[in-house]
Amino acid sequence: MTLKKPSVLITLLGSNPIVPVTVIKLFSDTPHVFILYTKANEPIFSRILQWKRNFQEKRDQRGKEQQILGIEVPPFDQGEILKELKMSLDPVFNHPQKPYVHFDSTGGTKPMLMATLFYLQRINADFVISYIRGKPWSLIITKVPSLETHEEEINLPFTVSEVISLHQDTKFDPTVPLKNEQRKVVDALIKLLSKQENDKRWLNFKSKQLRKAYKKKNRKVKPETELHGIEISFADIPELKQLIHPNNQKVRLADLTKQLQFRRIKKLVEWFDGFWLESRVADALSNLTRLGVIDDFKTNISSKDPEFELDMVFLVKNRVYVVSVSTVSDSKRGGKSELKKKIFEVMIRSTQIAGWKTYFGLVCLSDNKSALENEVRDYLVDRSVKVFGRKDLSNLEAEIQRWVKE
């Protein structure tokens, strides 16, 4: 993409910091960048400056850094906005050479847009006005005064850490990729649970074998030393017994931990108790990243203020997708209500972590995912929810790829 480098870049800050950050990245060599923001959006503007320090340090050939300056304006008073523009911008344009200005109007309020246009016409600058279109991700640019318009594709590298840093302070706990033996077990579990009638068998195994083996009567996990010699049996789950201990009636938790390449027995039992599906989703995202379908992903994201956790976040260009994972089925009594709570939680948290334009989904054992989506859809504005159910798990990469291309 070839874009004419402006001498001054002006952009408006609304509720989504990705907008000004995108045009700043597009014109990283432009020496003067001005962001119009309101007092209510001052915390967002501060995060953009922090982003600049952490992710966008760039110097020109003379060793000078790009300067990002903020202009705080009232949201709706055009006259006051114009005064602030004159005070901040007149010194920049106080030279005989006619400036070339790129003004991005995607964010902010209409009075901010109108006041900026009036100011640029007043100083008799050569300028273009643009806005960002989200799908496909492109920049619509209009020359003034000819109104000649063209579209430029945007293809910028972003990372999940970079995008989230503009909204929230977080830390990430990466999910270890599936080992070969683990993948075989996950595939067998997905095949087993592809039939609803097998749910009870699996739940009985977890209750009578797994949880009984590794939890005390007070429901706390036994210490690692006590877990070491405990044996369990997959005899009631022959699909897994054939993989795990085909020639023995039982298998020690310590031996199984080594066989499936976990570092601790506690991690093994937690994995069988539900985290196997989360690791399968992370594996799918890793595969899709390697194939170039998605740009970046993170797992086990935690925030301190407010305090919450998210299972998965992945990025496709400027679009953020937040995914929650659950081994609950809506066919189970109370399961539908539990899954709806998961969706509403990820809906709220996704906004806090990456703004209003975030896409969000749920991977679970739903047998009626359309009904689940429809019940939640009435609460959404300009967003949609995607539920991946029981039948999607065996082909999860393809289903996620279809989602991001919708």
mmCIF file of C-alpha atoms in Angstrom:
data_model
loop_
_atom_site.group_PDB
_atom_site.id
_atom_site.type_symbol
_atom_site.label_atom_id
_atom_site.label_comp_id
_atom_site.label_asym_id
_atom_site.label_seq_id
_atom_site.Cartn_x
_atom_site.Cartn_y
_atom_site.Cartn_z
ATOM 1 C CA MET A 1 0.000 0.000 0.000
ATOM 2 C CA THR A 2 1.374 3.424 -0.945
ATOM 3 C CA LEU A 3 -0.007 6.384 0.958
ATOM 4 C CA LYS A 4 1.192 9.939 0.657
ATOM 5 C CA LYS A 5 3.005 10.933 3.803
ATOM 6 C CA PRO A 6 1.333 13.956 5.440
ATOM 7 C CA SER A 7 3.234 16.643 7.294
ATOM 8 C CA VAL A 8 0.502 16.597 9.958
ATOM 9 C CA LEU A 9 -1.837 13.773 11.006
ATOM 10 C CA ILE A 10 -5.026 14.613 12.904
ATOM 11 C CA THR A 11 -7.297 11.928 14.318
ATOM 12 C CA LEU A 12 -10.306 11.833 16.631
ATOM 13 C CA LEU A 13 -10.539 9.635 19.708
ATOM 14 C CA GLY A 14 -13.871 8.038 20.569
ATOM 15 C CA SER A 15 -14.384 4.978 22.730
ATOM 16 C CA ASN A 16 -12.117 2.720 20.652
ATOM 17 C CA PRO A 17 -8.364 3.471 20.811
ATOM 18 C CA ILE A 18 -7.683 1.071 17.926
ATOM 19 C CA VAL A 19 -8.883 3.778 15.505
ATOM 20 C CA PRO A 20 -6.234 6.454 16.167
ATOM 21 C CA VAL A 21 -3.582 3.804 16.781
ATOM 22 C CA THR A 22 -4.252 2.314 13.351
ATOM 23 C CA VAL A 23 -3.714 5.572 11.476
ATOM 24 C CA ILE A 24 -0.688 6.391 13.638
ATOM 25 C CA LYS A 25 0.845 3.057 12.647
ATOM 26 C CA LEU A 26 -0.017 3.700 9.001
ATOM 27 C CA PHE A 27 1.807 7.038 9.073
ATOM 28 C CA SER A 28 4.561 6.206 11.540
ATOM 29 C CA ASP A 29 6.983 8.570 9.746
ATOM 30 C CA THR A 30 4.718 11.610 10.051
ATOM 31 C CA PRO A 31 6.445 14.020 12.452
ATOM 32 C CA HIS A 32 3.338 15.726 13.888
ATOM 33 C CA VAL A 33 0.378 13.707 15.213
ATOM 34 C CA PHE A 34 -2.559 15.331 17.002
ATOM 35 C CA ILE A 35 -5.333 13.403 18.750
ATOM 36 C CA LEU A 36 -8.528 15.227 19.686
ATOM 37 C CA TYR A 37 -10.058 13.738 22.816
ATOM 38 C CA THR A 38 -12.553 14.680 25.504
ATOM 39 C CA LYS A 39 -11.984 14.744 29.264
ATOM 40 C CA ALA A 40 -14.007 11.532 29.599
ATOM 41 C CA ASN A 41 -11.557 9.805 27.235
ATOM 42 C CA GLU A 42 -8.400 11.074 28.895
ATOM 43 C CA PRO A 43 -7.585 7.595 30.362
ATOM 44 C CA ILE A 44 -7.793 6.112 26.852
ATOM 45 C CA PHE A 45 -5.502 8.839 25.496
ATOM 46 C CA SER A 46 -3.001 8.064 28.278
ATOM 47 C CA ARG A 47 -3.031 4.407 27.232
ATOM 48 C CA ILE A 48 -2.260 5.416 23.645
ATOM 49 C CA LEU A 49 0.791 7.327 24.860
ATOM 50 C CA GLN A 50 1.818 4.276 26.875
ATOM 51 C CA TRP A 51 1.300 2.104 23.787
ATOM 52 C CA LYS A 52 3.577 4.474 21.851
ATOM 53 C CA ARG A 53 6.325 4.074 24.433
ATOM 54 C CA ASN A 54 6.016 0.275 24.592
ATOM 55 C CA PHE A 55 5.211 -0.744 21.033
ATOM 56 C CA GLN A 56 5.863 2.071 18.579
ATOM 57 C CA GLU A 57 9.216 3.627 19.352
ATOM 58 C CA LYS A 58 10.444 4.767 15.939
ATOM 59 C CA ARG A 59 12.966 7.410 14.998
ATOM 60 C CA ASP A 60 13.552 9.013 11.650
ATOM 61 C CA GLN A 61 16.966 9.327 9.975
ATOM 62 C CA ARG A 62 17.798 12.292 12.140
ATOM 63 C CA GLY A 63 17.054 10.281 15.298
ATOM 64 C CA LYS A 64 13.859 12.177 16.093
ATOM 65 C CA GLU A 65 10.820 10.397 17.456
ATOM 66 C CA GLN A 66 7.320 10.881 16.140
ATOM 67 C CA GLN A 67 5.479 13.229 18.473
ATOM 68 C CA ILE A 68 1.926 12.432 19.581
ATOM 69 C CA LEU A 69 0.177 15.427 21.108
ATOM 70 C CA GLY A 70 -3.300 15.513 22.578
ATOM 71 C CA ILE A 71 -5.836 18.308 22.228
ATOM 72 C CA GLU A 72 -8.503 18.101 24.919
ATOM 73 C CA VAL A 73 -11.803 19.505 23.610
ATOM 74 C CA PRO A 74 -15.431 19.570 24.740
ATOM 75 C CA PRO A 75 -17.463 16.847 22.987
ATOM 76 C CA PHE A 76 -20.251 18.967 21.509
ATOM 77 C CA ASP A 77 -19.404 22.698 21.514
ATOM 78 C CA GLN A 78 -18.048 23.454 18.021
ATOM 79 C CA GLY A 79 -17.001 26.973 18.907
ATOM 80 C CA GLU A 80 -14.920 25.859 21.894
ATOM 81 C CA ILE A 81 -13.439 23.005 19.874
ATOM 82 C CA LEU A 82 -12.366 25.474 17.190
ATOM 83 C CA LYS A 83 -10.692 27.686 19.825
ATOM 84 C CA GLU A 84 -8.682 24.727 21.118
ATOM 85 C CA LEU A 85 -7.655 23.805 17.581
ATOM 86 C CA LYS A 86 -6.446 27.317 16.835
ATOM 87 C CA MET A 87 -4.436 27.437 20.051
ATOM 88 C CA SER A 88 -2.770 24.074 19.442
ATOM 89 C CA LEU A 89 -2.398 23.985 15.663
ATOM 90 C CA ASP A 90 -1.751 27.597 14.581
ATOM 91 C CA PRO A 91 1.918 27.439 15.703
ATOM 92 C CA VAL A 92 2.421 24.261 13.620
ATOM 93 C CA PHE A 93 0.998 25.860 10.473
ATOM 94 C CA ASN A 94 2.696 29.236 10.967
ATOM 95 C CA HIS A 95 5.036 29.012 7.952
ATOM 96 C CA PRO A 96 4.754 29.941 4.262
ATOM 97 C CA GLN A 97 4.744 26.385 2.917
ATOM 98 C CA LYS A 98 1.263 25.005 2.359
ATOM 99 C CA PRO A 99 0.842 21.986 4.667
ATOM 100 C CA TYR A 100 -0.470 18.581 3.622
ATOM 101 C CA VAL A 101 -2.757 17.170 6.308
ATOM 102 C CA HIS A 102 -4.348 13.754 6.700
ATOM 103 C CA PHE A 103 -7.464 13.959 8.869
ATOM 104 C CA ASP A 104 -9.023 10.673 10.006
ATOM 105 C CA SER A 105 -12.618 11.132 11.112
ATOM 106 C CA THR A 106 -13.498 7.593 12.226
ATOM 107 C CA GLY A 107 -13.773 8.297 15.962
ATOM 108 C CA GLY A 108 -14.977 11.217 18.058
ATOM 109 C CA THR A 109 -18.210 13.214 17.813
ATOM 110 C CA LYS A 110 -19.811 15.044 14.903
ATOM 111 C CA PRO A 111 -19.018 18.492 16.385
ATOM 112 C CA MET A 112 -15.350 17.435 16.638
ATOM 113 C CA LEU A 113 -15.471 16.418 12.975
ATOM 114 C CA MET A 114 -17.163 19.640 11.812
ATOM 115 C CA ALA A 115 -14.900 21.943 13.828
ATOM 116 C CA THR A 116 -11.769 20.231 12.473
ATOM 117 C CA LEU A 117 -13.008 20.509 8.885
ATOM 118 C CA PHE A 118 -13.803 24.193 9.372
ATOM 119 C CA TYR A 119 -10.350 24.795 10.842
ATOM 120 C CA LEU A 120 -8.545 23.039 7.974
ATOM 121 C CA GLN A 121 -10.496 25.029 5.363
ATOM 122 C CA ARG A 122 -9.721 28.234 7.261
ATOM 123 C CA ILE A 123 -5.937 27.727 7.083
ATOM 124 C CA ASN A 124 -6.140 26.811 3.392
ATOM 125 C CA ALA A 125 -4.341 23.495 3.781
ATOM 126 C CA ASP A 126 -4.101 20.674 1.272
ATOM 127 C CA PHE A 127 -5.790 17.823 3.072
ATOM 128 C CA VAL A 128 -7.612 14.537 2.774
ATOM 129 C CA ILE A 129 -10.245 13.130 5.089
ATOM 130 C CA SER A 130 -10.514 9.409 5.818
ATOM 131 C CA TYR A 131 -12.397 6.836 7.825
ATOM 132 C CA ILE A 132 -11.684 3.205 8.634
ATOM 133 C CA ARG A 133 -14.005 0.479 7.452
ATOM 134 C CA GLY A 134 -13.827 -2.607 9.621
ATOM 135 C CA LYS A 135 -14.694 -5.489 7.276
ATOM 136 C CA PRO A 136 -12.693 -5.758 5.121
ATOM 137 C CA TRP A 137 -10.201 -3.620 6.972
ATOM 138 C CA SER A 138 -9.523 -0.611 4.760
ATOM 139 C CA LEU A 139 -9.121 3.155 4.717
ATOM 140 C CA ILE A 140 -11.558 5.240 2.658
ATOM 141 C CA ILE A 141 -9.757 8.457 1.634
ATOM 142 C CA THR A 142 -11.391 11.549 0.136
ATOM 143 C CA LYS A 143 -9.489 14.509 -1.307
ATOM 144 C CA VAL A 144 -10.752 17.976 -0.482
ATOM 145 C CA PRO A 145 -12.227 19.897 -2.232
ATOM 146 C CA SER A 146 -12.470 17.602 -5.297
ATOM 147 C CA LEU A 147 -14.178 14.809 -3.268
ATOM 148 C CA GLU A 148 -12.245 12.241 -5.285
ATOM 149 C CA THR A 149 -12.421 9.067 -3.182
ATOM 150 C CA HIS A 150 -10.418 5.867 -3.181
ATOM 151 C CA GLU A 151 -9.962 2.885 -0.881
ATOM 152 C CA GLU A 152 -6.694 1.582 0.541
ATOM 153 C CA GLU A 153 -6.428 -1.875 2.086
ATOM 154 C CA ILE A 154 -4.990 -1.884 5.606
ATOM 155 C CA ASN A 155 -2.613 -4.720 6.382
ATOM 156 C CA LEU A 156 -0.918 -3.900 9.662
ATOM 157 C CA PRO A 157 0.690 -6.277 12.139
ATOM 158 C CA PHE A 158 -0.965 -6.148 15.567
ATOM 159 C CA THR A 159 -0.507 -8.428 18.554
ATOM 160 C CA VAL A 160 -3.024 -9.406 21.225
ATOM 161 C CA SER A 161 -0.785 -7.876 23.896
ATOM 162 C CA GLU A 162 -0.644 -4.624 21.942
ATOM 163 C CA VAL A 163 -4.418 -4.367 21.504
ATOM 164 C CA ILE A 164 -5.273 -5.344 25.077
ATOM 165 C CA SER A 165 -2.720 -2.869 26.463
ATOM 166 C CA LEU A 166 -4.899 -0.088 25.020
ATOM 167 C CA HIS A 167 -7.785 -1.173 27.267
ATOM 168 C CA GLN A 168 -6.579 -3.093 30.304
ATOM 169 C CA ASP A 169 -3.559 -4.132 32.342
ATOM 170 C CA THR A 170 -3.353 -7.903 32.088
ATOM 171 C CA LYS A 171 -1.057 -10.890 32.323
ATOM 172 C CA PHE A 172 -1.079 -14.092 30.294
ATOM 173 C CA ASP A 173 -0.509 -17.688 31.359
ATOM 174 C CA PRO A 174 0.184 -19.629 28.167
ATOM 175 C CA THR A 175 -1.456 -22.994 27.569
ATOM 176 C CA VAL A 176 1.162 -25.609 26.753
ATOM 177 C CA PRO A 177 0.546 -27.054 23.256
ATOM 178 C CA LEU A 178 -0.878 -30.564 23.117
ATOM 179 C CA LYS A 179 1.658 -33.369 23.081
ATOM 180 C CA ASN A 180 1.052 -36.283 20.692
ATOM 181 C CA GLU A 181 -0.265 -38.650 23.384
ATOM 182 C CA GLN A 182 -2.486 -35.916 24.800
ATOM 183 C CA ARG A 183 -3.886 -35.229 21.334
ATOM 184 C CA LYS A 184 -4.844 -38.876 20.941
ATOM 185 C CA VAL A 185 -6.734 -38.763 24.231
ATOM 186 C CA VAL A 186 -8.487 -35.514 23.274
ATOM 187 C CA ASP A 187 -9.529 -36.957 19.912
ATOM 188 C CA ALA A 188 -10.900 -40.038 21.676
ATOM 189 C CA LEU A 189 -12.776 -37.851 24.178
ATOM 190 C CA ILE A 190 -14.301 -35.757 21.402
ATOM 191 C CA LYS A 191 -15.390 -38.906 19.582
ATOM 192 C CA LEU A 192 -16.837 -40.306 22.820
ATOM 193 C CA LEU A 193 -18.720 -37.113 23.712
ATOM 194 C CA SER A 194 -19.951 -36.544 20.173
ATOM 195 C CA LYS A 195 -22.853 -38.747 21.307
ATOM 196 C CA GLN A 196 -24.980 -37.207 24.028
ATOM 197 C CA GLU A 197 -25.766 -40.604 25.547
ATOM 198 C CA ASN A 198 -22.100 -40.933 26.577
ATOM 199 C CA ASP A 199 -22.219 -37.838 28.818
ATOM 200 C CA LYS A 200 -23.451 -39.842 31.789
ATOM 201 C CA ARG A 201 -20.714 -42.445 31.401
ATOM 202 C CA TRP A 202 -18.028 -39.755 31.362
ATOM 203 C CA LEU A 203 -19.525 -37.857 34.312
ATOM 204 C CA ASN A 204 -19.740 -41.087 36.319
ATOM 205 C CA PHE A 205 -16.080 -41.790 35.584
ATOM 206 C CA LYS A 206 -15.027 -38.323 36.738
ATOM 207 C CA SER A 207 -17.115 -38.630 39.898
ATOM 208 C CA LYS A 208 -16.314 -42.227 40.907
ATOM 209 C CA GLN A 209 -12.732 -42.511 39.661
ATOM 210 C CA LEU A 210 -11.048 -39.164 39.092
ATOM 211 C CA ARG A 211 -12.475 -36.862 41.762
ATOM 212 C CA LYS A 212 -12.659 -39.604 44.369
ATOM 213 C CA ALA A 213 -9.008 -40.374 43.724
ATOM 214 C CA TYR A 214 -7.546 -36.908 43.953
ATOM 215 C CA LYS A 215 -9.851 -34.994 46.291
ATOM 216 C CA LYS A 216 -10.217 -35.233 50.048
ATOM 217 C CA LYS A 217 -13.597 -35.357 51.780
ATOM 218 C CA ASN A 218 -13.412 -31.577 52.237
ATOM 219 C CA ARG A 219 -13.059 -31.358 48.406
ATOM 220 C CA LYS A 220 -9.508 -30.057 48.583
ATOM 221 C CA VAL A 221 -6.908 -31.637 46.312
ATOM 222 C CA LYS A 222 -4.642 -34.172 47.983
ATOM 223 C CA PRO A 223 -0.918 -33.329 48.167
ATOM 224 C CA GLU A 224 1.260 -34.507 45.291
ATOM 225 C CA THR A 225 3.011 -37.105 47.448
ATOM 226 C CA GLU A 226 -0.307 -38.715 48.376
ATOM 227 C CA LEU A 227 -1.500 -38.683 44.774
ATOM 228 C CA HIS A 228 1.645 -40.414 43.558
ATOM 229 C CA GLY A 229 0.586 -43.996 44.335
ATOM 230 C CA ILE A 230 -3.166 -43.715 43.669
ATOM 231 C CA GLU A 231 -4.568 -45.876 40.874
ATOM 232 C CA ILE A 232 -7.588 -45.281 38.649
ATOM 233 C CA SER A 233 -9.287 -47.341 35.963
ATOM 234 C CA PHE A 234 -10.769 -46.416 32.599
ATOM 235 C CA ALA A 235 -12.533 -49.788 32.365
ATOM 236 C CA ASP A 236 -15.930 -48.075 32.084
ATOM 237 C CA ILE A 237 -14.549 -45.924 29.221
ATOM 238 C CA PRO A 238 -13.096 -48.591 26.887
ATOM 239 C CA GLU A 239 -12.433 -45.932 24.225
ATOM 240 C CA LEU A 240 -9.812 -44.456 26.574
ATOM 241 C CA LYS A 241 -8.704 -47.664 28.280
ATOM 242 C CA GLN A 242 -7.469 -48.935 24.920
ATOM 243 C CA LEU A 243 -5.222 -45.872 24.665
ATOM 244 C CA ILE A 244 -4.107 -45.507 28.261
ATOM 245 C CA HIS A 245 -3.769 -48.958 29.883
ATOM 246 C CA PRO A 246 -4.886 -51.660 27.427
ATOM 247 C CA ASN A 247 -3.129 -54.511 29.251
ATOM 248 C CA ASN A 248 -3.823 -53.572 32.871
ATOM 249 C CA GLN A 249 -6.927 -53.123 34.981
ATOM 250 C CA LYS A 250 -5.655 -49.901 36.562
ATOM 251 C CA VAL A 251 -3.027 -47.219 36.025
ATOM 252 C CA ARG A 252 -1.176 -45.177 38.636
ATOM 253 C CA LEU A 253 -1.724 -41.421 38.455
ATOM 254 C CA ALA A 254 2.055 -40.946 38.583
ATOM 255 C CA ASP A 255 2.568 -43.253 35.598
ATOM 256 C CA LEU A 256 -0.260 -41.632 33.667
ATOM 257 C CA THR A 257 1.218 -38.189 34.353
ATOM 258 C CA LYS A 258 4.487 -39.330 32.829
ATOM 259 C CA GLN A 259 2.756 -41.083 29.924
ATOM 260 C CA LEU A 260 0.805 -37.954 28.935
ATOM 261 C CA GLN A 261 3.789 -35.665 29.621
ATOM 262 C CA PHE A 262 2.412 -33.516 32.405
ATOM 263 C CA ARG A 263 4.785 -32.073 34.985
ATOM 264 C CA ARG A 264 2.492 -32.587 37.954
ATOM 265 C CA ILE A 265 -0.281 -35.032 38.841
ATOM 266 C CA LYS A 266 -2.516 -32.118 39.774
ATOM 267 C CA LYS A 267 -2.267 -30.766 36.217
ATOM 268 C CA LEU A 268 -3.163 -34.187 34.842
ATOM 269 C CA VAL A 269 -6.339 -34.590 36.897
ATOM 270 C CA GLU A 270 -7.427 -30.994 36.234
ATOM 271 C CA TRP A 271 -6.940 -31.645 32.529
ATOM 272 C CA PHE A 272 -9.156 -34.732 32.578
ATOM 273 C CA ASP A 273 -11.677 -32.884 34.737
ATOM 274 C CA GLY A 274 -12.298 -30.257 32.036
ATOM 275 C CA PHE A 275 -9.168 -28.457 30.850
ATOM 276 C CA TRP A 276 -8.736 -30.979 28.011
ATOM 277 C CA LEU A 277 -11.234 -28.959 25.968
ATOM 278 C CA GLU A 278 -9.449 -25.675 26.672
ATOM 279 C CA SER A 279 -6.185 -27.233 25.488
ATOM 280 C CA ARG A 280 -7.969 -28.442 22.345
ATOM 281 C CA VAL A 281 -9.181 -24.908 21.578
ATOM 282 C CA ALA A 282 -5.686 -23.506 22.175
ATOM 283 C CA ASP A 283 -4.304 -26.164 19.844
ATOM 284 C CA ALA A 284 -6.793 -25.130 17.143
ATOM 285 C CA LEU A 285 -5.791 -21.465 17.506
ATOM 286 C CA SER A 286 -2.129 -22.411 17.320
ATOM 287 C CA ASN A 287 -2.756 -24.328 14.091
ATOM 288 C CA LEU A 288 -4.721 -21.428 12.599
ATOM 289 C CA THR A 289 -1.947 -18.987 13.549
ATOM 290 C CA ARG A 290 0.604 -21.172 11.800
ATOM 291 C CA LEU A 291 -1.637 -21.226 8.710
ATOM 292 C CA GLY A 292 -1.990 -17.412 8.740
ATOM 293 C CA VAL A 293 -5.762 -17.486 9.346
ATOM 294 C CA ILE A 294 -5.385 -15.596 12.617
ATOM 295 C CA ASP A 295 -2.575 -13.215 13.523
ATOM 296 C CA ASP A 296 -1.998 -13.876 17.214
ATOM 297 C CA PHE A 297 -3.616 -15.481 20.253
ATOM 298 C CA LYS A 298 -3.230 -15.612 24.029
ATOM 299 C CA THR A 299 -4.666 -17.946 26.654
ATOM 300 C CA ASN A 300 -5.532 -17.652 30.355
ATOM 301 C CA ILE A 301 -5.758 -13.864 30.443
ATOM 302 C CA SER A 302 -6.209 -12.303 33.872
ATOM 303 C CA SER A 303 -6.981 -8.721 34.849
ATOM 304 C CA LYS A 304 -6.560 -7.172 38.293
ATOM 305 C CA ASP A 305 -8.700 -4.037 38.043
ATOM 306 C CA PRO A 306 -11.411 -5.182 37.697
ATOM 307 C CA GLU A 307 -10.431 -8.729 38.626
ATOM 308 C CA PHE A 308 -11.474 -11.345 36.083
ATOM 309 C CA GLU A 309 -10.118 -14.085 33.832
ATOM 310 C CA LEU A 310 -10.682 -15.028 30.197
ATOM 311 C CA ASP A 311 -9.876 -18.320 28.496
ATOM 312 C CA MET A 312 -8.819 -17.275 24.988
ATOM 313 C CA VAL A 313 -8.253 -14.077 23.006
ATOM 314 C CA PHE A 314 -7.217 -14.062 19.368
ATOM 315 C CA LEU A 315 -6.717 -11.424 16.731
ATOM 316 C CA VAL A 316 -7.551 -11.147 13.037
ATOM 317 C CA LYS A 317 -6.127 -7.812 11.849
ATOM 318 C CA ASN A 318 -7.882 -5.236 14.045
ATOM 319 C CA ARG A 319 -10.705 -7.555 15.129
ATOM 320 C CA VAL A 320 -10.480 -9.075 18.596
ATOM 321 C CA TYR A 321 -12.188 -12.375 19.386
ATOM 322 C CA VAL A 322 -12.725 -13.490 22.979
ATOM 323 C CA VAL A 323 -13.623 -17.142 23.583
ATOM 324 C CA SER A 324 -14.846 -18.905 26.701
ATOM 325 C CA VAL A 325 -14.620 -22.688 27.083
ATOM 326 C CA SER A 326 -16.907 -25.037 29.020
ATOM 327 C CA THR A 327 -17.466 -28.806 29.100
ATOM 328 C CA VAL A 328 -21.116 -28.273 30.089
ATOM 329 C CA SER A 329 -23.992 -29.394 27.857
ATOM 330 C CA ASP A 330 -27.342 -27.610 27.584
ATOM 331 C CA SER A 331 -28.976 -31.053 27.538
ATOM 332 C CA LYS A 332 -27.939 -31.500 31.153
ATOM 333 C CA ARG A 333 -30.339 -30.154 33.771
ATOM 334 C CA GLY A 334 -29.353 -26.559 34.508
ATOM 335 C CA GLY A 335 -26.764 -26.662 31.724
ATOM 336 C CA LYS A 336 -28.454 -24.126 29.477
ATOM 337 C CA SER A 337 -28.611 -21.581 32.285
ATOM 338 C CA GLU A 338 -24.950 -22.200 33.123
ATOM 339 C CA LEU A 339 -23.876 -21.703 29.508
ATOM 340 C CA LYS A 340 -25.906 -18.484 29.207
ATOM 341 C CA LYS A 341 -24.072 -17.154 32.253
ATOM 342 C CA LYS A 342 -20.764 -17.982 30.580
ATOM 343 C CA ILE A 343 -21.823 -16.075 27.465
ATOM 344 C CA PHE A 344 -22.965 -13.017 29.405
ATOM 345 C CA GLU A 345 -19.730 -13.019 31.395
ATOM 346 C CA VAL A 346 -17.555 -13.147 28.290
ATOM 347 C CA MET A 347 -19.757 -10.459 26.690
ATOM 348 C CA ILE A 348 -19.078 -8.035 29.561
ATOM 349 C CA ARG A 349 -15.420 -8.944 30.000
ATOM 350 C CA SER A 350 -14.663 -8.761 26.281
ATOM 351 C CA THR A 351 -15.820 -5.136 26.289
ATOM 352 C CA GLN A 352 -13.557 -4.336 29.217
ATOM 353 C CA ILE A 353 -10.529 -5.969 27.676
ATOM 354 C CA ALA A 354 -10.796 -4.848 24.046
ATOM 355 C CA GLY A 355 -13.700 -2.434 23.510
ATOM 356 C CA TRP A 356 -17.197 -2.549 22.053
ATOM 357 C CA LYS A 357 -16.285 -4.030 18.682
ATOM 358 C CA THR A 358 -15.039 -7.283 20.184
ATOM 359 C CA TYR A 359 -16.424 -10.550 18.835
ATOM 360 C CA PHE A 360 -17.050 -13.284 21.362
ATOM 361 C CA GLY A 361 -17.785 -16.967 21.369
ATOM 362 C CA LEU A 362 -18.304 -20.045 23.505
ATOM 363 C CA VAL A 363 -16.910 -23.529 22.906
ATOM 364 C CA CYS A 364 -18.944 -26.122 24.786
ATOM 365 C CA LEU A 365 -20.949 -29.353 24.487
ATOM 366 C CA SER A 366 -24.172 -27.636 23.442
ATOM 367 C CA ASP A 367 -26.691 -29.773 21.553
ATOM 368 C CA ASN A 368 -28.779 -26.768 20.474
ATOM 369 C CA LYS A 369 -26.322 -23.974 19.839
ATOM 370 C CA SER A 370 -28.699 -21.948 17.641
ATOM 371 C CA ALA A 371 -31.245 -21.672 20.460
ATOM 372 C CA LEU A 372 -28.462 -20.589 22.819
ATOM 373 C CA GLU A 373 -27.259 -17.916 20.382
ATOM 374 C CA ASN A 374 -30.797 -16.633 19.777
ATOM 375 C CA GLU A 375 -31.549 -16.241 23.484
ATOM 376 C CA VAL A 376 -28.509 -14.007 23.933
ATOM 377 C CA ARG A 377 -28.774 -12.097 20.646
ATOM 378 C CA ASP A 378 -31.536 -9.756 21.928
ATOM 379 C CA TYR A 379 -29.037 -8.252 24.383
ATOM 380 C CA LEU A 380 -26.482 -7.364 21.716
ATOM 381 C CA VAL A 381 -25.915 -4.119 19.842
ATOM 382 C CA ASP A 382 -23.731 -4.222 16.714
ATOM 383 C CA ARG A 383 -22.163 -7.504 17.817
ATOM 384 C CA SER A 384 -22.938 -11.192 17.581
ATOM 385 C CA VAL A 385 -22.221 -14.301 19.603
ATOM 386 C CA LYS A 386 -20.924 -17.568 18.183
ATOM 387 C CA VAL A 387 -21.489 -20.889 19.948
ATOM 388 C CA PHE A 388 -19.485 -23.950 18.974
ATOM 389 C CA GLY A 389 -21.300 -27.059 20.133
ATOM 390 C CA ARG A 390 -20.753 -30.765 20.475
ATOM 391 C CA LYS A 391 -20.834 -31.458 16.730
ATOM 392 C CA ASP A 392 -18.237 -28.754 15.991
ATOM 393 C CA LEU A 393 -15.437 -30.123 18.166
ATOM 394 C CA SER A 394 -14.107 -32.706 15.710
ATOM 395 C CA ASN A 395 -13.605 -30.004 13.073
ATOM 396 C CA LEU A 396 -12.893 -26.999 15.261
ATOM 397 C CA GLU A 397 -10.235 -25.336 13.075
ATOM 398 C CA ALA A 398 -12.582 -25.198 10.091
ATOM 399 C CA GLU A 399 -15.461 -23.881 12.211
ATOM 400 C CA ILE A 400 -13.349 -21.087 13.700
ATOM 401 C CA GLN A 401 -12.020 -20.212 10.254
ATOM 402 C CA ARG A 402 -15.603 -19.964 8.965
ATOM 403 C CA TRP A 403 -16.461 -17.673 11.888
ATOM 404 C CA VAL A 404 -13.668 -15.172 11.223
ATOM 405 C CA LYS A 405 -14.645 -14.997 7.542
ATOM 406 C CA GLU A 406 -18.351 -14.280 8.207
#
